[in-house]
Each structure stands twice: as structure tokens, then as C-alpha cells.
mmCIF file of C-alpha atoms in Angstrom:
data_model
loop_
_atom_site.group_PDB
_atom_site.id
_atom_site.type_symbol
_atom_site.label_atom_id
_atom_site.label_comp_id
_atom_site.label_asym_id
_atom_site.label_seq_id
_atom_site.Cartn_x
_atom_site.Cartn_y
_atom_site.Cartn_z
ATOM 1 C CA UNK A 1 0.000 0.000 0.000
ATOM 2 C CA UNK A 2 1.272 3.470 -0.651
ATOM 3 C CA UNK A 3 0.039 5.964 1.904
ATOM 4 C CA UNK A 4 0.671 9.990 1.319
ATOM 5 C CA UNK A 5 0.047 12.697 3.112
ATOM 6 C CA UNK A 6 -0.076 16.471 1.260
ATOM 7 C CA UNK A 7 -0.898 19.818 2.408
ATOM 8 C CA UNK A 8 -2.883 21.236 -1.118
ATOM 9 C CA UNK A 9 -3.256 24.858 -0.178
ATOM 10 C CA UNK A 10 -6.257 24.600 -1.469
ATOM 11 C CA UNK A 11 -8.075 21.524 -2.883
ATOM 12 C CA UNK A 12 -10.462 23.354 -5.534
ATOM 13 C CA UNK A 13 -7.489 25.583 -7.035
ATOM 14 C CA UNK A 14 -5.352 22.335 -6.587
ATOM 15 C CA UNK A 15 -7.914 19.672 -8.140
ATOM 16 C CA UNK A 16 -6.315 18.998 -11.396
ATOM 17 C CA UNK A 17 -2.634 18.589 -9.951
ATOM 18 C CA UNK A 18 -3.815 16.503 -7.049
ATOM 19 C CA UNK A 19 -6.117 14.131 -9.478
ATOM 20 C CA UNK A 20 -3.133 14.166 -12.089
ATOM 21 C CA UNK A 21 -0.376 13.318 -9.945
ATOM 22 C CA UNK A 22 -2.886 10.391 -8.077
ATOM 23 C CA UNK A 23 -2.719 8.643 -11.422
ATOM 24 C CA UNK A 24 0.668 9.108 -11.755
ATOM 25 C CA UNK A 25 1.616 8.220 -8.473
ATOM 26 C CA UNK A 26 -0.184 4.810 -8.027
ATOM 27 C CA UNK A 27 -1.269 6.539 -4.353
ATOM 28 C CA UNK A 28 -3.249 4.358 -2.355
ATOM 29 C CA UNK A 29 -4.384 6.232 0.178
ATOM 30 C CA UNK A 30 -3.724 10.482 0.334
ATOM 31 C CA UNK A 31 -4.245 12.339 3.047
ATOM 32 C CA UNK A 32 -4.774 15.989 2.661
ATOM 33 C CA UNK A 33 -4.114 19.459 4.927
ATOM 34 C CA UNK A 34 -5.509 23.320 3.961
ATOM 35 C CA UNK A 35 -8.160 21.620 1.724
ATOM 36 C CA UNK A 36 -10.168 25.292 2.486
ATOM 37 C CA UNK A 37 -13.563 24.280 1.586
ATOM 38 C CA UNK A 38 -16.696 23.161 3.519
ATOM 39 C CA UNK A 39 -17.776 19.821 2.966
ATOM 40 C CA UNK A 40 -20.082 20.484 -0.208
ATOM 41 C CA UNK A 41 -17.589 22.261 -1.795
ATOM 42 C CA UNK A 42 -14.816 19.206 -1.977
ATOM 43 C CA UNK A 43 -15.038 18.211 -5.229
ATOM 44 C CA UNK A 44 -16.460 14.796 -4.409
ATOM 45 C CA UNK A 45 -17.600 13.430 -7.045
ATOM 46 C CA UNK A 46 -14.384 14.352 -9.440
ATOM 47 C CA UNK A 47 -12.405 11.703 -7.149
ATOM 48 C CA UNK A 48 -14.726 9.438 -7.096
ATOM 49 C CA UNK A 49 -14.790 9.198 -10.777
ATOM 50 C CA UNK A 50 -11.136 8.248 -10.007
ATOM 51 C CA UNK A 51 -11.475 5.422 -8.160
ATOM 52 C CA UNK A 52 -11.197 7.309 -4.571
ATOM 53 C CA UNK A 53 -13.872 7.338 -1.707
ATOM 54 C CA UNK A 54 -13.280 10.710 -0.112
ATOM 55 C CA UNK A 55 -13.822 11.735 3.950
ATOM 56 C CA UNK A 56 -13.497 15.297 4.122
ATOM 57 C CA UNK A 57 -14.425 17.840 7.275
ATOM 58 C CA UNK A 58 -14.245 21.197 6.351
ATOM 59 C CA UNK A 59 -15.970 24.188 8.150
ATOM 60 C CA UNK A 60 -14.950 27.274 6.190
ATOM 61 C CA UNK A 61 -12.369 28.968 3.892
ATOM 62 C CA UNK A 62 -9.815 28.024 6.699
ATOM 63 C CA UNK A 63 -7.807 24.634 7.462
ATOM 64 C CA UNK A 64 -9.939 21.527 6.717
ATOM 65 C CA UNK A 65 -8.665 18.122 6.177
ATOM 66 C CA UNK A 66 -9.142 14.968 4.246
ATOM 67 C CA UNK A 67 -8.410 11.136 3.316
ATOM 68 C CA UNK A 68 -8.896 9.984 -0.005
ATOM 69 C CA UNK A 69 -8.756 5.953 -0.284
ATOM 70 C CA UNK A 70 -9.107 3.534 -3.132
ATOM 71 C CA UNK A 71 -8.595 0.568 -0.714
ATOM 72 C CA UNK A 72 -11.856 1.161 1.376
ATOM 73 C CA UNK A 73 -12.913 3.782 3.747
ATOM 74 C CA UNK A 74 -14.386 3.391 7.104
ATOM 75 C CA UNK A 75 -15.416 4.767 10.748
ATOM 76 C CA UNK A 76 -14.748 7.976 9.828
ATOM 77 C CA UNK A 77 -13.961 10.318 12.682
ATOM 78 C CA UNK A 78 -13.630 14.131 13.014
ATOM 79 C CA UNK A 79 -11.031 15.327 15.463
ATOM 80 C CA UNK A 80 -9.751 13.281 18.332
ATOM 81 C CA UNK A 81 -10.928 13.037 22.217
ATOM 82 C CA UNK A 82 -9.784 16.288 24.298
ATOM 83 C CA UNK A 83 -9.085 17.939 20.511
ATOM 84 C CA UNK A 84 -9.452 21.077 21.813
ATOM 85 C CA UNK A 85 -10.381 24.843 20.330
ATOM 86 C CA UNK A 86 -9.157 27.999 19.683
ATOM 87 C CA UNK A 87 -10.106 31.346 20.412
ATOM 88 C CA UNK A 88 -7.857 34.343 21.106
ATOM 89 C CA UNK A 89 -9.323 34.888 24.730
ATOM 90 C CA UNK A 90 -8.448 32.159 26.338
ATOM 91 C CA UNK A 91 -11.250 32.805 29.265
ATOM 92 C CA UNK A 92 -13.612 32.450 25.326
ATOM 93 C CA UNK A 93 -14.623 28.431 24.349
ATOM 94 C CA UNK A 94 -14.595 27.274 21.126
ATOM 95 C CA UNK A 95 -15.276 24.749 19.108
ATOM 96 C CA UNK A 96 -12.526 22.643 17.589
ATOM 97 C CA UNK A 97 -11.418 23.925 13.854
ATOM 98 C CA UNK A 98 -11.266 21.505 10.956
ATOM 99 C CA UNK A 99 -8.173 20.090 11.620
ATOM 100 C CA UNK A 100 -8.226 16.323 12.234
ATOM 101 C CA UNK A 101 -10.007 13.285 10.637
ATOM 102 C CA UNK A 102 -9.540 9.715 10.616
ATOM 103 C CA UNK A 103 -10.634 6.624 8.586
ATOM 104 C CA UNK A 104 -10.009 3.403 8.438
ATOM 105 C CA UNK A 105 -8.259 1.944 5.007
ATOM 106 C CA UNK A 106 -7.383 -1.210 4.268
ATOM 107 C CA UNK A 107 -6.991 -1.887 7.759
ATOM 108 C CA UNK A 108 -5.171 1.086 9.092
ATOM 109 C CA UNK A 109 -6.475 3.783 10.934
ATOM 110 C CA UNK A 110 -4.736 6.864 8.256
ATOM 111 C CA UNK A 111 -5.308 10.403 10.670
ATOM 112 C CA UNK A 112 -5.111 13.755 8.446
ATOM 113 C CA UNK A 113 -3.659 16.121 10.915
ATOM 114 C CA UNK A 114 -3.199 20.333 10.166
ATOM 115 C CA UNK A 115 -1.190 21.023 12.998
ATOM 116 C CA UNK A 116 -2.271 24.701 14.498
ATOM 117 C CA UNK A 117 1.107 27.301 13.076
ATOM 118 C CA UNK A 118 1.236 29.080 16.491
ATOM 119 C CA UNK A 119 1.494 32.358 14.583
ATOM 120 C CA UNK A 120 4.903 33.863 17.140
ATOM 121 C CA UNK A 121 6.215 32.521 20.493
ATOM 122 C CA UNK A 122 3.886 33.969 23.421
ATOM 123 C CA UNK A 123 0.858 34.920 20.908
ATOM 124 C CA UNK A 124 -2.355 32.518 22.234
ATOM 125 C CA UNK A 125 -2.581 30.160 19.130
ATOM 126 C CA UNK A 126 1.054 29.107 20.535
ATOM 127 C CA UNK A 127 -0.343 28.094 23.553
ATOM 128 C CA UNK A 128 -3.417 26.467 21.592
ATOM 129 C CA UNK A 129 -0.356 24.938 19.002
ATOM 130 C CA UNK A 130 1.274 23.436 21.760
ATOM 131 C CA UNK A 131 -1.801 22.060 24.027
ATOM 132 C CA UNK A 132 -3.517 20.217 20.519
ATOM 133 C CA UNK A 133 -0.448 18.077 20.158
ATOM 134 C CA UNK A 134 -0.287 17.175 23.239
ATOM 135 C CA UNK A 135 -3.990 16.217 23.295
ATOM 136 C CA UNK A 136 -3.528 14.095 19.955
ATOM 137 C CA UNK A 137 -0.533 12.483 21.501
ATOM 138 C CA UNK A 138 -2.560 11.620 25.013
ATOM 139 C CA UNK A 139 -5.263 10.426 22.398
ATOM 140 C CA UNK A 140 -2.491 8.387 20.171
ATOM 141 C CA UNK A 141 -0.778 6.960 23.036
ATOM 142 C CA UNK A 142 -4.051 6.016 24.638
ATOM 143 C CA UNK A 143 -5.279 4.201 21.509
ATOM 144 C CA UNK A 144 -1.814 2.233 21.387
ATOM 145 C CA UNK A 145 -2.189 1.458 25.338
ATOM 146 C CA UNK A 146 -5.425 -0.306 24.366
ATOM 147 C CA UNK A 147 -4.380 -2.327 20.934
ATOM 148 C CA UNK A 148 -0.558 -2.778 21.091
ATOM 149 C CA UNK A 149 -0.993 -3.877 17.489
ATOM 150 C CA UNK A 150 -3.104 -1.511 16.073
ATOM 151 C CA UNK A 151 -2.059 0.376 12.930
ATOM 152 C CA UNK A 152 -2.219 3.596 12.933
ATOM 153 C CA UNK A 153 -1.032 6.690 11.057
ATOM 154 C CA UNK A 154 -0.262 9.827 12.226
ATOM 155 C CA UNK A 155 0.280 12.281 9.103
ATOM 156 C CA UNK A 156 0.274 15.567 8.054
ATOM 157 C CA UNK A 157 1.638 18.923 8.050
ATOM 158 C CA UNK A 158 2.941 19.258 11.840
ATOM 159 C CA UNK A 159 3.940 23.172 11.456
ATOM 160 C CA UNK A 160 7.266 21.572 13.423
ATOM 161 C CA UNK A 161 10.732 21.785 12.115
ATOM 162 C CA UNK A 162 12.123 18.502 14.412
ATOM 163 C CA UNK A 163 16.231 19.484 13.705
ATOM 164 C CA UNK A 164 18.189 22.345 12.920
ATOM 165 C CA UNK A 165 18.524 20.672 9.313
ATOM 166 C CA UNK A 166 15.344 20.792 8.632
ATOM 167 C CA UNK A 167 15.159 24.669 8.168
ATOM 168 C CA UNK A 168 17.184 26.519 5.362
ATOM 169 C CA UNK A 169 18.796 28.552 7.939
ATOM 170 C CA UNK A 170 19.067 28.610 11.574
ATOM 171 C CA UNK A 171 19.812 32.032 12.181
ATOM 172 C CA UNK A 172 17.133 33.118 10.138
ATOM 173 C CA UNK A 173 14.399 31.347 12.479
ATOM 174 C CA UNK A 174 15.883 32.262 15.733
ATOM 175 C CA UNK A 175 13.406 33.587 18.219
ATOM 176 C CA UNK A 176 10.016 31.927 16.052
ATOM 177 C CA UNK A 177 7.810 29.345 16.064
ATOM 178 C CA UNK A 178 8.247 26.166 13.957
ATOM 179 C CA UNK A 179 11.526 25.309 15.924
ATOM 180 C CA UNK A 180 11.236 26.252 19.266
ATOM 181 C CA UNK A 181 12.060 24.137 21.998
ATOM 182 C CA UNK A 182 8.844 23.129 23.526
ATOM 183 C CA UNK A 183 7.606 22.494 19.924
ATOM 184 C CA UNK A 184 10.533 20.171 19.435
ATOM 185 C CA UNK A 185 9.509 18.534 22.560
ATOM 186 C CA UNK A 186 6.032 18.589 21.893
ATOM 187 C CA UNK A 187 6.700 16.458 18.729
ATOM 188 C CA UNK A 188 9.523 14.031 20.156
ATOM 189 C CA UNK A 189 6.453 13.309 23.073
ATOM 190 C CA UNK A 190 5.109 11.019 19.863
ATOM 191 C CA UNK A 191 8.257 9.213 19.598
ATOM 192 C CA UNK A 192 7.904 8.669 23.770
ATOM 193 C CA UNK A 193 4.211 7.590 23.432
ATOM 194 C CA UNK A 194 5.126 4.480 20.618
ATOM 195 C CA UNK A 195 5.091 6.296 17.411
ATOM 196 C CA UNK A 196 7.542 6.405 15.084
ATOM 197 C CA UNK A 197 8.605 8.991 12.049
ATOM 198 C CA UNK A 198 8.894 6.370 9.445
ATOM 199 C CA UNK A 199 10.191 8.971 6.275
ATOM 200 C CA UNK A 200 13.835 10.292 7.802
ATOM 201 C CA UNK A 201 15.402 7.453 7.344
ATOM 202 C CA UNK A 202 14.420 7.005 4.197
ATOM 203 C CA UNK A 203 14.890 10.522 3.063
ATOM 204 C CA UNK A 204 17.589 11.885 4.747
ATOM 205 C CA UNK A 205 18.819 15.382 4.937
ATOM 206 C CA UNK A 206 19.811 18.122 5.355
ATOM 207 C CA UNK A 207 18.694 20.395 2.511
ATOM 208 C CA UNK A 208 15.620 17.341 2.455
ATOM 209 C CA UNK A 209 12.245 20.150 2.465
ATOM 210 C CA UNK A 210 9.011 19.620 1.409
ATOM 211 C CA UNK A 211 7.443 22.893 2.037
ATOM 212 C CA UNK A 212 8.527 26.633 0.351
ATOM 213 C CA UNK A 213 6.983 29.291 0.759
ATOM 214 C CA UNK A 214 5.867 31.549 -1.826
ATOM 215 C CA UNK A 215 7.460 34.558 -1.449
ATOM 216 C CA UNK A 216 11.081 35.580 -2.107
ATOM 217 C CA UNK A 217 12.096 32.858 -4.777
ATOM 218 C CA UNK A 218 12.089 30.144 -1.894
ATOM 219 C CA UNK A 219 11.704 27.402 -4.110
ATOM 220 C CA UNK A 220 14.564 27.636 -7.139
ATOM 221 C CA UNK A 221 16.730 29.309 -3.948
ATOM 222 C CA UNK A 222 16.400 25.953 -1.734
ATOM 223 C CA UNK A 223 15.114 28.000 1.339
ATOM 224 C CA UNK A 224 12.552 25.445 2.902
ATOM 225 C CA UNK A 225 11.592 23.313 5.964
ATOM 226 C CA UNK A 226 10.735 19.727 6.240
ATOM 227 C CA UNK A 227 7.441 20.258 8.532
ATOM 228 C CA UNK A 228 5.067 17.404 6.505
ATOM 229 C CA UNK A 229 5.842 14.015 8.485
ATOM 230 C CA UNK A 230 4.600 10.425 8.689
ATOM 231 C CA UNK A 231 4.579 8.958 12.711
ATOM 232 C CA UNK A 232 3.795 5.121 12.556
ATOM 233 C CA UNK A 233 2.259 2.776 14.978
ATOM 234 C CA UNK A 234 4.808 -0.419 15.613
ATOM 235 C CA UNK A 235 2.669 -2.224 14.097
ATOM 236 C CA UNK A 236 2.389 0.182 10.802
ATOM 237 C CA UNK A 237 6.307 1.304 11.223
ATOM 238 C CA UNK A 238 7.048 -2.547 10.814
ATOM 239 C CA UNK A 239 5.878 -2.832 7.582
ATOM 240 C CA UNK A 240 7.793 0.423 5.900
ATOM 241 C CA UNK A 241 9.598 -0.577 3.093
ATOM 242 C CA UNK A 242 10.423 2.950 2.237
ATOM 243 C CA UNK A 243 9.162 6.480 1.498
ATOM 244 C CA UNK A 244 9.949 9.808 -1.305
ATOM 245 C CA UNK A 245 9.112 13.263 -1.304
ATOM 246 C CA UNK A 246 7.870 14.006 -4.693
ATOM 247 C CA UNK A 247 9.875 17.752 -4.823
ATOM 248 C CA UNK A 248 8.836 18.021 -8.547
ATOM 249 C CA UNK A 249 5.200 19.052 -7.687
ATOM 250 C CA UNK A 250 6.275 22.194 -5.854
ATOM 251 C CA UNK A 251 7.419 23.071 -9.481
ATOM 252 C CA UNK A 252 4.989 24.323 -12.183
ATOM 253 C CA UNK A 253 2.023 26.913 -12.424
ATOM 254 C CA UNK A 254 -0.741 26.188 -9.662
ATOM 255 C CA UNK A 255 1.484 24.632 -7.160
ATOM 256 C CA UNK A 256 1.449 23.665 -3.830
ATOM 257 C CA UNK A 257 3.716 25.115 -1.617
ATOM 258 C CA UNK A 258 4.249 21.723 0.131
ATOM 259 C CA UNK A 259 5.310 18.307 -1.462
ATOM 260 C CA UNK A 260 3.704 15.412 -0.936
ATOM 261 C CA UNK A 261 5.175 12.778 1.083
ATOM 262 C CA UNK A 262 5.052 9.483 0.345
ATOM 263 C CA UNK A 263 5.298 6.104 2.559
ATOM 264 C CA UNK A 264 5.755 2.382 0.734
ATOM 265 C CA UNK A 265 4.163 -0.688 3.362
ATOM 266 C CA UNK A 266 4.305 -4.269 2.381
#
């Protein structure tokens, strides 16, 4: 099974790409982050016509997520338990954003995670960045502690830069979010709770990126972070075989400005 997990920027000014490189790609299962759309505004039925069953939770113009399988598609579920909300008054509730769903696919439970961006150390959607992962890795771990053979995928984009090698410079992110230290934490907690980031090994850096941004030439300049990431159950990390990052569809007119990133299981 191939699994993938892409942030589109985008999913109806990305439809064409994401549909065209599916076919090329042999892609299994795909999940997608920043599909910005509510539900009856994914194009549905255009993936369908492709073979793909399609789970999608989207609320606005802002973050939603989504799983596209070809290998089945079942007990779908929004969020995770304790996912919690954001508002910038933290004495304000709110409902959780459209940032997490699950199915199951061929057996595996595939999660399509949009990990909150935190905005700047000390603003409140830090706070909210680093309290959702550490309610999806209580949730992870917990699911784990009760099937220590379950399959399950975490994957999306994490908005975390893990090592200093996975940012084009350093000294240029010194003092903001992405690679802080109690983001770095936050995301090595997964490899504490049983899960495992199954691409690294197989696509090792530094200089390895697969998101650009826009602005200032990023791309053909090689200024990027590696902040998309696949985290693996044992039971899922097992059966690896290995895993790409397809670089060449950052290229082009109507791009991305993430790759996709690609995992091979037996």
C-alpha cells in the first residue's frame, strides 16, 4: 500500500494537480491538509470518478482536512478526544477547527492532521499549538495502550521543524515558532508515546524540504523546511519498506507550496 500525506493549499485551485499526480503516483491512500472548503464544496464526485472514496471535514475557507482511499474507507472520525479549540481569549470556548479526521483503510487507521502554526512565540494560538499536540498524543498513546498492534497513522503537516537541518537557515528562524524548543519537545512526546517517524530514514537530509513558501524565490533558492511528516504505529512502522518526497510538484504553475510525502508498506 502506498500511503501519502499532502498539504494542497487549497483543494479546488489544486484539483487537477492533485487528481493528475494520483494517477501518476499509483497513491493508495492520500491524506490531505488546507483543503479550504466546507464539505459540499470538496469536489467529491471528481475523485470518485477516479477510483477514490473521499472523507473530508471542512468548516470554512480556513484549514480543513481529508483522506482519499481507493482501498476502502471506514469509521470515519472528526477530530480526536480532548481535541481542543481555539479562540484568542483564552477565558472564550470554542469549538474545535477543521483540523483532524480519521478513517479506516485497508486496515489502518490513516489520521489527516493540520497542525495549528502558532502564529509567534507567546501569541495565544502558541499556547493552543502546543496544548492540541499534546492532546492528539494523550489520544495516540491512549489508543496504542489499548491495541498494542493496532495500525495507525499519524500524518500531516505538523507546522514543526524537528532538527536544525530541517530549516534553510538557523539564524534566520531564531526567536520563532516552527523550531522552538517546547515544539521540538512537543513532537519528540510522539516518539515517547510508541510512534515512530517512518520517512527520515528514508529521506535523509539536510537540505531534504518539502514545504517553500511563496514569497522571495524560496523554491529555485532551496530555502525550505521539512514540517510534513509520517509517525507510525509499531505495528504500521514494521511494515515500511520505504518512502519519497515528490519535490517536482512544488514546481509548475498552480502549485502547492508543500510536497507530498510518500510512505511504501508491504
Amino acid at each position: 500500500m502506498r500511503l501519502a500525506t499532502w498539504n494542497v493549499n487549497s483543494i479546488r485551485a489544486r484539483q487537477d494537480r492533485v487528481l493528475a499526480w494520483l494517477e501518476r503516483s499509483d497513491v493508495d491512500v492520500l491524506a490531505m491538509q488546507e483543503t479550504k472548503c466546507k464539505d459540499e464544496q470538496f469536489p467529491t464526485e471528481a475523485f470518485r470518478e477516479a477510483g477514490y472514496e473521499i472523507a473530508h471535514h471542512g468548516l470554512s475557507q480556513w484549514n480543513g482536512v481529508a483522506v482519499a482511499s481507493r482501498v476502502g474507507l471506514e469509521d470515519v472520525r472528526l477530530g480526536f478526544d480532548g481535541m481542543p479549540g481555539f479562540h484568542k481569549d483564552p477565558e472564550v470556548s470554542q469549538d474545535p477547527e477543521a483540523r483532524a479526521i480519521s478513517a479506516v483503510c485497508n486496515g489502518v487507521r490513516v489520521y489527516s492532521l493540520y497542525v495549528p502554526n502558532g502564529r509567534e512565540l507567546g501569541d495565544p494560538h502558541y499556547t493552543y499549538k502546543l496544548e492540541w499536540l499534546a492532546r492528539l498524543r494523550d489520544h495516540a498513546a491512549a489508543e496504542l495502550a489499548a491495541d498494542s498492534d493496532a495500525q495507525i497513522a499519524l500524518v500531516g503537516d505538523w507546522n514543526v521543524a524537528p532538527l536544525d537541518e530541517d530549516v534553510w537557515d538557523m539564524e534566520v528562524f531564531e526567536g520563532k515558532t516552527h523550531v522552538s524548543g517546547p515544539e521540538r519537545l512537543a513532537f519528540a512526546a510522539f516518539d515517547g508515546a510508541g510512534f515512530r517517524e517512518v520517512t527520515r530514514e528514508h529521506t535523509p537530509g539536510p537540505g531534504v524540504y518539502t514545504y517553500w513558501d511563496y514569497t522571495g524565490l524560496s523554491f529555485p533558492k532551496r530555502k525550505g523546511m521539512r514540517i510534513d511528516f509520517q509517525l507510525h504505529s509499531p505495528a504500521l512502522a514494521a511494515r515500511v519498506t520505504g518512502a519519497s518526497i515528490d519535490r517536482e510538484e512544488r514546481k509548475g504553475k498552480g502549485a502547492s507550496d508543500h510536497a507530498p510525502v510518500v510512505v511504501e508498506l508491504d
